[in-house]
Coordinates of N, CA and C in Angstrom, one line a residue:
X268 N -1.6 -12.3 3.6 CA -1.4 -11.4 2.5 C -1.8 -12.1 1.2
X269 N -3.0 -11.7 0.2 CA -3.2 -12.0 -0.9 C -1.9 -12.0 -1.8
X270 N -1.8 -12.4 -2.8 CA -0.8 -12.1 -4.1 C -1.0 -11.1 -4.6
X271 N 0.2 -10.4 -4.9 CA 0.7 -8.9 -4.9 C 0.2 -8.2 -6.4
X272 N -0.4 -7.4 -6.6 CA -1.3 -6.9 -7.8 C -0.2 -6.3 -8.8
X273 N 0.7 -5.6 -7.1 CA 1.8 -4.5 -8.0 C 3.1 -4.7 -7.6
X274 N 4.1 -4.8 -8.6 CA 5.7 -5.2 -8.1 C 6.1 -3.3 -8.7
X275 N 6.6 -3.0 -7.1 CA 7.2 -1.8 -7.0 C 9.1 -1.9 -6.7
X276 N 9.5 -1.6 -7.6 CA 11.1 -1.5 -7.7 C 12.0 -0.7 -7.9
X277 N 12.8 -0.8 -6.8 CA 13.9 0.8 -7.0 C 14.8 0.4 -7.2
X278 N 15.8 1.1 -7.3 CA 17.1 0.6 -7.9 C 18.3 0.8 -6.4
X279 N 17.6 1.5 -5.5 CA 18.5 1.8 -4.4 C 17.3 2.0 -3.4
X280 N 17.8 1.2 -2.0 CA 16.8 1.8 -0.9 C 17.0 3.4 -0.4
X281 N 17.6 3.9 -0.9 CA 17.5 6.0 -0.9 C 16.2 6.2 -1.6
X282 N 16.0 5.3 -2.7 CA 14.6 5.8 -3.3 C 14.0 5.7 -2.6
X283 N 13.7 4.9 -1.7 CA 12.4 4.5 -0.7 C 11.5 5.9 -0.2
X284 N 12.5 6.7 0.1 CA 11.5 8.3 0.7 C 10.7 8.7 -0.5
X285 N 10.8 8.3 -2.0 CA 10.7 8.8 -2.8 C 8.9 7.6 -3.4
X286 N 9.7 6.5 -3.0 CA 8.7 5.0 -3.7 C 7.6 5.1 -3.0
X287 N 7.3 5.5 -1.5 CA 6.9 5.0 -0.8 C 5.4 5.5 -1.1
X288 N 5.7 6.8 -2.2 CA 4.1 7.4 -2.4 C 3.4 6.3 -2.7
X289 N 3.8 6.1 -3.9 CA 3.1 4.5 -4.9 C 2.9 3.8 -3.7
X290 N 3.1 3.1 -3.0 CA 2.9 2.1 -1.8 C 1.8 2.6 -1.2
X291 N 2.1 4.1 -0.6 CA 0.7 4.4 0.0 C -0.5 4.5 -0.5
X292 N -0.5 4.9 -1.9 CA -1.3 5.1 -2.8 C -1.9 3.4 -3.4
X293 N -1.6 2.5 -3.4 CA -1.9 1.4 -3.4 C -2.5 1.1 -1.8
X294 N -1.8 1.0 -1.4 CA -2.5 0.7 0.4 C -3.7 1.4 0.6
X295 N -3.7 2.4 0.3 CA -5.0 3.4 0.5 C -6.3 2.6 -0.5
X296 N -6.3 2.2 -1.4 CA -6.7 1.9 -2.0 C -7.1 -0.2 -1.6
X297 N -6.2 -0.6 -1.1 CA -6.6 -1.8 -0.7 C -5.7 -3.2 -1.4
X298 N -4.7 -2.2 -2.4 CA -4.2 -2.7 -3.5 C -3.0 -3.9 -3.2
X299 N -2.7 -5.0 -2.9 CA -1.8 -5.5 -2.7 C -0.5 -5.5 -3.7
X300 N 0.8 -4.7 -2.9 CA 2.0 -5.2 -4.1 C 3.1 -6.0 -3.1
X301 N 4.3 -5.4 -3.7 CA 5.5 -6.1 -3.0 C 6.5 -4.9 -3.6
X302 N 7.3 -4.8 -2.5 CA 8.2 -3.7 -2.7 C 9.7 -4.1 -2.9
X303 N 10.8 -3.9 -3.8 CA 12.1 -4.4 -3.1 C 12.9 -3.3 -4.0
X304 N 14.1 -3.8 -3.7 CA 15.4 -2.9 -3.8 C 15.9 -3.9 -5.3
X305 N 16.4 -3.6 -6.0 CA 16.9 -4.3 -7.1 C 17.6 -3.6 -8.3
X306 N 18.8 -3.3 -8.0 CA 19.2 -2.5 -9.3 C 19.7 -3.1 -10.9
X307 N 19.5 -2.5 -11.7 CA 19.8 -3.0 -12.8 C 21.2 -3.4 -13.3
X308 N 21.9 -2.7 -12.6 CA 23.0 -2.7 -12.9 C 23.9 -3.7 -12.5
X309 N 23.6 -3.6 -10.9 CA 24.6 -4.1 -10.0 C 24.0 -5.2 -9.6
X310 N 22.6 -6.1 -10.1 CA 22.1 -7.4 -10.3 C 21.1 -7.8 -11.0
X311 N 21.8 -7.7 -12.1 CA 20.6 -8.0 -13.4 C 20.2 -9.5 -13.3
X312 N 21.0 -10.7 -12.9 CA 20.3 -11.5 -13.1 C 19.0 -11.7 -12.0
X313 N 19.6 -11.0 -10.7 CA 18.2 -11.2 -9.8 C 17.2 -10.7 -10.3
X314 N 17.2 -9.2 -11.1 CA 16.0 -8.3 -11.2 C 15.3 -9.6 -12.2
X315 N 16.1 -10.1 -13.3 CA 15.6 -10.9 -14.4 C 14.8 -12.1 -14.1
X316 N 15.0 -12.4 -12.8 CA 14.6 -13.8 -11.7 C 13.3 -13.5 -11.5
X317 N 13.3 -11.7 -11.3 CA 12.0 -11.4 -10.2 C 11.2 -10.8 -11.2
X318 N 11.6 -10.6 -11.8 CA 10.2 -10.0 -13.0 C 9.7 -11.3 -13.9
X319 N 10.5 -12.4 -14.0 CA 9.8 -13.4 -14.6 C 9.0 -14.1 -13.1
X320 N 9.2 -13.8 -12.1 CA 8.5 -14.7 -10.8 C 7.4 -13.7 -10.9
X321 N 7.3 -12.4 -10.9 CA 6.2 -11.7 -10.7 C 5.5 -11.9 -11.7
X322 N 5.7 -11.9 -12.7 CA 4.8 -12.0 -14.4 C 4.1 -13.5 -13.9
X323 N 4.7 -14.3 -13.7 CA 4.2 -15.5 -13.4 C 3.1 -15.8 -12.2
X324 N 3.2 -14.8 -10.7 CA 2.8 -15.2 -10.3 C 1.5 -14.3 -10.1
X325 N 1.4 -13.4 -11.1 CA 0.4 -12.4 -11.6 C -0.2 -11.5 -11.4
X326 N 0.9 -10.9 -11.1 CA 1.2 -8.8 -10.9 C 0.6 -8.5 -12.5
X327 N 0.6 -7.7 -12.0 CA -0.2 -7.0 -13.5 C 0.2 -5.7 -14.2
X328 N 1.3 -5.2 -13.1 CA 2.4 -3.6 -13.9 C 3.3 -4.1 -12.5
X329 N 4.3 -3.0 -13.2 CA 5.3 -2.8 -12.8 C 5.5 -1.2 -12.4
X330 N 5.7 -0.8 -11.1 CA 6.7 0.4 -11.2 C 7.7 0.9 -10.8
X331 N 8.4 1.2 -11.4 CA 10.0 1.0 -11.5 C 10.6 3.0 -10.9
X332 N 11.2 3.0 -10.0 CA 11.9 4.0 -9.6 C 13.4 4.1 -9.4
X333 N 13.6 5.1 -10.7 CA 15.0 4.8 -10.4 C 15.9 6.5 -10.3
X334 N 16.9 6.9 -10.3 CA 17.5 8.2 -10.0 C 19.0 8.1 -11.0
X335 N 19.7 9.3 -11.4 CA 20.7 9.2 -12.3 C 20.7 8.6 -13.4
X336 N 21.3 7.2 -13.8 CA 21.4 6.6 -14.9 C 19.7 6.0 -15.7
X337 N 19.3 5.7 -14.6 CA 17.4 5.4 -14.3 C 17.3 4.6 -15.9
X338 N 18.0 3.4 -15.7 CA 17.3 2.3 -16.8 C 16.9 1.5 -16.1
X339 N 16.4 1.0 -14.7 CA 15.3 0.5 -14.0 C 14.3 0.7 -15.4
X340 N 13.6 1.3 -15.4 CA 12.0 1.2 -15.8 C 12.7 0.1 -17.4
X341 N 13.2 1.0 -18.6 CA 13.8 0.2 -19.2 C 13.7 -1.3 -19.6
X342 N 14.7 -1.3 -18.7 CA 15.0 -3.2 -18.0 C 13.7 -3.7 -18.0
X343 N 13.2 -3.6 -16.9 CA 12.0 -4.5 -16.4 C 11.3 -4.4 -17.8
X344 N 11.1 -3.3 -18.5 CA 10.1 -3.3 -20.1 C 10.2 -4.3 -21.1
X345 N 12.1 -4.5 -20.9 CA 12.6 -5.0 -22.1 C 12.5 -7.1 -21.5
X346 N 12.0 -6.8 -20.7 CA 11.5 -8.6 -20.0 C 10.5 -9.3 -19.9
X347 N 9.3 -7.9 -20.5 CA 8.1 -8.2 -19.8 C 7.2 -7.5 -20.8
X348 N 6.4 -8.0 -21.2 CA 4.8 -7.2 -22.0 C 4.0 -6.5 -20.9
X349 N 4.1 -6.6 -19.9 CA 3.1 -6.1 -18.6 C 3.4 -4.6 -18.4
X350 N 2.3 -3.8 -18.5 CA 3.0 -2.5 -18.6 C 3.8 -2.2 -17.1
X351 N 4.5 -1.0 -17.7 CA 5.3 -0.4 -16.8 C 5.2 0.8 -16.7
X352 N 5.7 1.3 -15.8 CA 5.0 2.9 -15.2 C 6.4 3.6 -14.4
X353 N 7.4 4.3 -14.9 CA 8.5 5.0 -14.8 C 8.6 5.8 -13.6
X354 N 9.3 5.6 -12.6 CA 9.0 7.1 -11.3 C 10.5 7.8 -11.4
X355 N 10.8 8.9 -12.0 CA 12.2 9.8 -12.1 C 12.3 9.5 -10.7
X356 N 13.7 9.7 -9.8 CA 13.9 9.8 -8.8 C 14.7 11.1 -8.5
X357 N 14.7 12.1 -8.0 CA 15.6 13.2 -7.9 C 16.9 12.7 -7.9
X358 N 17.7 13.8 -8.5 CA 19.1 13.1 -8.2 C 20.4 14.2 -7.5
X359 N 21.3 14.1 -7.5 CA 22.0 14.9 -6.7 C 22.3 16.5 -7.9
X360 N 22.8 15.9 -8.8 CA 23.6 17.4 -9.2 C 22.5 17.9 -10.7
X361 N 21.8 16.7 -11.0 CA 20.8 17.1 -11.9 C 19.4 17.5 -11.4
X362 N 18.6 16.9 -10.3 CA 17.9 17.4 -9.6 C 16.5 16.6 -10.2
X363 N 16.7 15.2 -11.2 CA 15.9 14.6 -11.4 C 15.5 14.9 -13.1
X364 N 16.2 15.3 -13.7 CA 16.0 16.2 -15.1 C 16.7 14.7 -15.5
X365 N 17.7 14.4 -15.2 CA 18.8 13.1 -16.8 C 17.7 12.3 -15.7
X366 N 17.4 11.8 -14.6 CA 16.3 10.4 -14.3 C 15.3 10.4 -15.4
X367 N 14.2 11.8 -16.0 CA 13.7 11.6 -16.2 C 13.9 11.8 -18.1
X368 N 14.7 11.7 -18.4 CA 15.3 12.1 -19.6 C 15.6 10.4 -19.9
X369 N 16.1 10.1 -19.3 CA 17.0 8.4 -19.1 C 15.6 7.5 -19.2
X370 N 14.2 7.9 -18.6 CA 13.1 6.9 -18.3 C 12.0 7.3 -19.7
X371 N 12.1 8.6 -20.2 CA 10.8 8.6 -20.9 C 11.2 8.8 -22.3
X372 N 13.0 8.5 -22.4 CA 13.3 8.3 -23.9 C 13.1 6.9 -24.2
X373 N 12.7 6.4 -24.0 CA 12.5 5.0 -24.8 C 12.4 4.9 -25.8
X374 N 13.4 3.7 -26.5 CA 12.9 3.1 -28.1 C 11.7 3.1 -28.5
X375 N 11.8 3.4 -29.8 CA 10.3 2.6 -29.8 C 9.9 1.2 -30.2
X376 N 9.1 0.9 -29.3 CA 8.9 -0.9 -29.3 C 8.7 -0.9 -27.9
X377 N 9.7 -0.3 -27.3 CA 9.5 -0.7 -25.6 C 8.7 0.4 -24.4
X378 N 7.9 0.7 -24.5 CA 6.7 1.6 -24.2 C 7.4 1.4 -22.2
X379 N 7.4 2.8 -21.8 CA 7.2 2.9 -20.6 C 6.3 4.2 -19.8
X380 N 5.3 3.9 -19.3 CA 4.7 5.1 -18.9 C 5.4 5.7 -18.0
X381 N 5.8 7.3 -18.1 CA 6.3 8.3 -17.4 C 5.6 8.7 -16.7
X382 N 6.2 9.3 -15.5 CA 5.6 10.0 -14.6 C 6.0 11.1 -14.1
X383 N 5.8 12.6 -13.4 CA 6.6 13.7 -12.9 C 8.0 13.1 -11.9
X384 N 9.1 13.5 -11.8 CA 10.4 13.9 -11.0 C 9.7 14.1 -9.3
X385 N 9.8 12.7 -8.5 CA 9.6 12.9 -7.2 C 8.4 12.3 -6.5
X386 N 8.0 13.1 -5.3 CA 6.5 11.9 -4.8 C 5.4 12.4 -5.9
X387 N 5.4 13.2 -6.1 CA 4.0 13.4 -7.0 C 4.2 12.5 -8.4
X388 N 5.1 11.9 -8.9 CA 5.5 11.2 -10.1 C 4.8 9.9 -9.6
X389 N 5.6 9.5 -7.7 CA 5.6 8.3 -7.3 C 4.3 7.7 -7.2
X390 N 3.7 9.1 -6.6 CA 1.7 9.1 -5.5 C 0.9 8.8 -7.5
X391 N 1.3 9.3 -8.2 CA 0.0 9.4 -8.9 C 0.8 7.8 -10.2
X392 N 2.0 7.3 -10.6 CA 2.1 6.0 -10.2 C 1.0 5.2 -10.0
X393 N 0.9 5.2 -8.3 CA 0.4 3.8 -7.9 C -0.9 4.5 -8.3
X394 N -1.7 5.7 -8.5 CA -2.9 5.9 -8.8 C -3.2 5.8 -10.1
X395 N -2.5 5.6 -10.8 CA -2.2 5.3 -12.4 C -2.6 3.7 -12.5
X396 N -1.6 2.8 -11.4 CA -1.9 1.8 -11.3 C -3.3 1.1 -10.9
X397 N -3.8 1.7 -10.0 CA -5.1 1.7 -9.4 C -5.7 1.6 -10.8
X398 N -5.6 2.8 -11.2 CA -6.8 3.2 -12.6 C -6.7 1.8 -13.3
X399 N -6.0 1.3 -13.7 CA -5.4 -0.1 -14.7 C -6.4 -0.8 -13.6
X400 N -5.8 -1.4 -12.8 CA -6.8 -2.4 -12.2 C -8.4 -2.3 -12.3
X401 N -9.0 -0.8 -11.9 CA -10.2 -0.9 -11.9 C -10.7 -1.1 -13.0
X402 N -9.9 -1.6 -14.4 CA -11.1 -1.7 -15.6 C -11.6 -3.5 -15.4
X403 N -10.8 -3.9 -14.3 CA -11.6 -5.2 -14.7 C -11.8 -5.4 -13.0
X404 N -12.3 -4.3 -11.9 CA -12.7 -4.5 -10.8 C -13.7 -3.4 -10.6
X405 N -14.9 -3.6 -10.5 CA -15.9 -2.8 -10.1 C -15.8 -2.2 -9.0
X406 N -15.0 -3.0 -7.8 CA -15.1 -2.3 -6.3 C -14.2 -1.4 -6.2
X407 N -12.8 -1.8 -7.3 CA -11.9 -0.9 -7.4 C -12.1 0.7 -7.8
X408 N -12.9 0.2 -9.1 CA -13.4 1.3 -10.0 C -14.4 2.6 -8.6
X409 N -15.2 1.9 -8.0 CA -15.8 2.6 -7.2 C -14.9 3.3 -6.3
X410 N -13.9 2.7 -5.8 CA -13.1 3.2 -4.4 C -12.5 4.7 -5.1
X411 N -12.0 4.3 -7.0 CA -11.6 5.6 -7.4 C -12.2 6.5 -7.6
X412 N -13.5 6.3 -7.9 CA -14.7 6.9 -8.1 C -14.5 8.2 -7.2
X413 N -15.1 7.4 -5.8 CA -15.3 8.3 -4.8 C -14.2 8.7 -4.3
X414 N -12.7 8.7 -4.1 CA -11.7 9.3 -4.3 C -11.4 10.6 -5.1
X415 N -11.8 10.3 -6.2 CA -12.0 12.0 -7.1 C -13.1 12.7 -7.1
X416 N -14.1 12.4 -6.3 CA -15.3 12.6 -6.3 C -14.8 13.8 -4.6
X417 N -14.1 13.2 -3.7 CA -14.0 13.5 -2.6 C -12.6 14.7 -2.9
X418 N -11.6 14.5 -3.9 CA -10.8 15.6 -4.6 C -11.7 16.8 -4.5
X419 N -13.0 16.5 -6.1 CA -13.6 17.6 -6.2 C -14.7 18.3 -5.1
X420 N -14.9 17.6 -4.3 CA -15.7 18.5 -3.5 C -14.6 19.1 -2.1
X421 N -13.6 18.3 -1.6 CA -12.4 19.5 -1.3 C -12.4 20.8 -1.9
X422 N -12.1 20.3 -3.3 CA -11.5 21.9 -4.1 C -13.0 23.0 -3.9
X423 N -14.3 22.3 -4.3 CA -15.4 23.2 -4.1 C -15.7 23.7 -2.5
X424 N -15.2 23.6 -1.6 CA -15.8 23.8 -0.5 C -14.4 24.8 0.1
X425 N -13.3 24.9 -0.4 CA -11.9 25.7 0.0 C -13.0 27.2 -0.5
X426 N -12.6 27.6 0.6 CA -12.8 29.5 0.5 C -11.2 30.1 1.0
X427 N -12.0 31.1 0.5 CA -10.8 32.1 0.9 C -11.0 33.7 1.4
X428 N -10.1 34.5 2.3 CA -10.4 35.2 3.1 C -10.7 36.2 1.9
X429 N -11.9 37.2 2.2 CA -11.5 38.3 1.7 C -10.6 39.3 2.0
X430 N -10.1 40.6 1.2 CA -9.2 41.1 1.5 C -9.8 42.5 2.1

């Protein structure tokens, strides 16, 4: 395994059903990250360990998935100049509304890119991520290329029954 382009972090492995878009969406793509469990709360000095070892060892974003209280994204911002990219996580009695209220109020100073409440927040994330990488990878740039190239001719070729 190459060294990991993208550090993906949840605050609970429950998020995982939720993370796993970003992952695939990076895998599809060819994208190497590293995935872990790390809450802000309940082990700040580790997350603080791992976002200085990732900065170091030359990830290039961060995205951070978190549910309820959701200062994951936050945290990792307030450590790091490397952007970050926010994934709401649904939550039980709010339904992912305070996750994403908690991720895309940010100070200002500490910039976190938001994303939609769920996999579509998570999927388009790591395709967010992708996008960042391709400005300084041509092969990358192409793979997205033809990726939305392959979108739009899906949507042109869908018919529909007459009635």
């Amino acid at each position: 395994m190459n060294k990991p382009l993208v550090s993906i972090i949840m605050g609970s492995a429950n998020d995982w059903d939720v993370m796993q878009q970003s992952a695939q969406a990076l895998k599809d793509f060819g994208v190497e990250y590293d995935a872990r469990v790390i809450s802000a709360h309940r082990a700040p000095d580790l997350l603080f360990s791992y976002i200085k070892e990732m900065s170091d060892s030359g990830v290039q974003c961060f995205i951070a998935g978190a549910g309820a209280a959701a200062h994951l994204a936050g945290v990792i911002a307030s450590k790091t100049t490397l952007p970050v990219l926010g994934v709401p996580i649904p939550s039980k009695y709010l339904k992912g509304m305070d996750s994403l209220l908690s991720i895309v109020q940010m100070p200002k100073g500490i910039p976190v890119a938001t994303f939609a409440i769920g996999e579509a927040g998570a999927a388009n994330a790591g395709l967010f991520a992708v996008s960042m990488l391709a400005l300084n990878d041509v092969v990358l740039a192409d793979k997205l290329k033809a990726y939305r190239q392959k979108q739009a001719d899906q949507i042109a070729s869908t018919t529909l029954p007459t009635l």
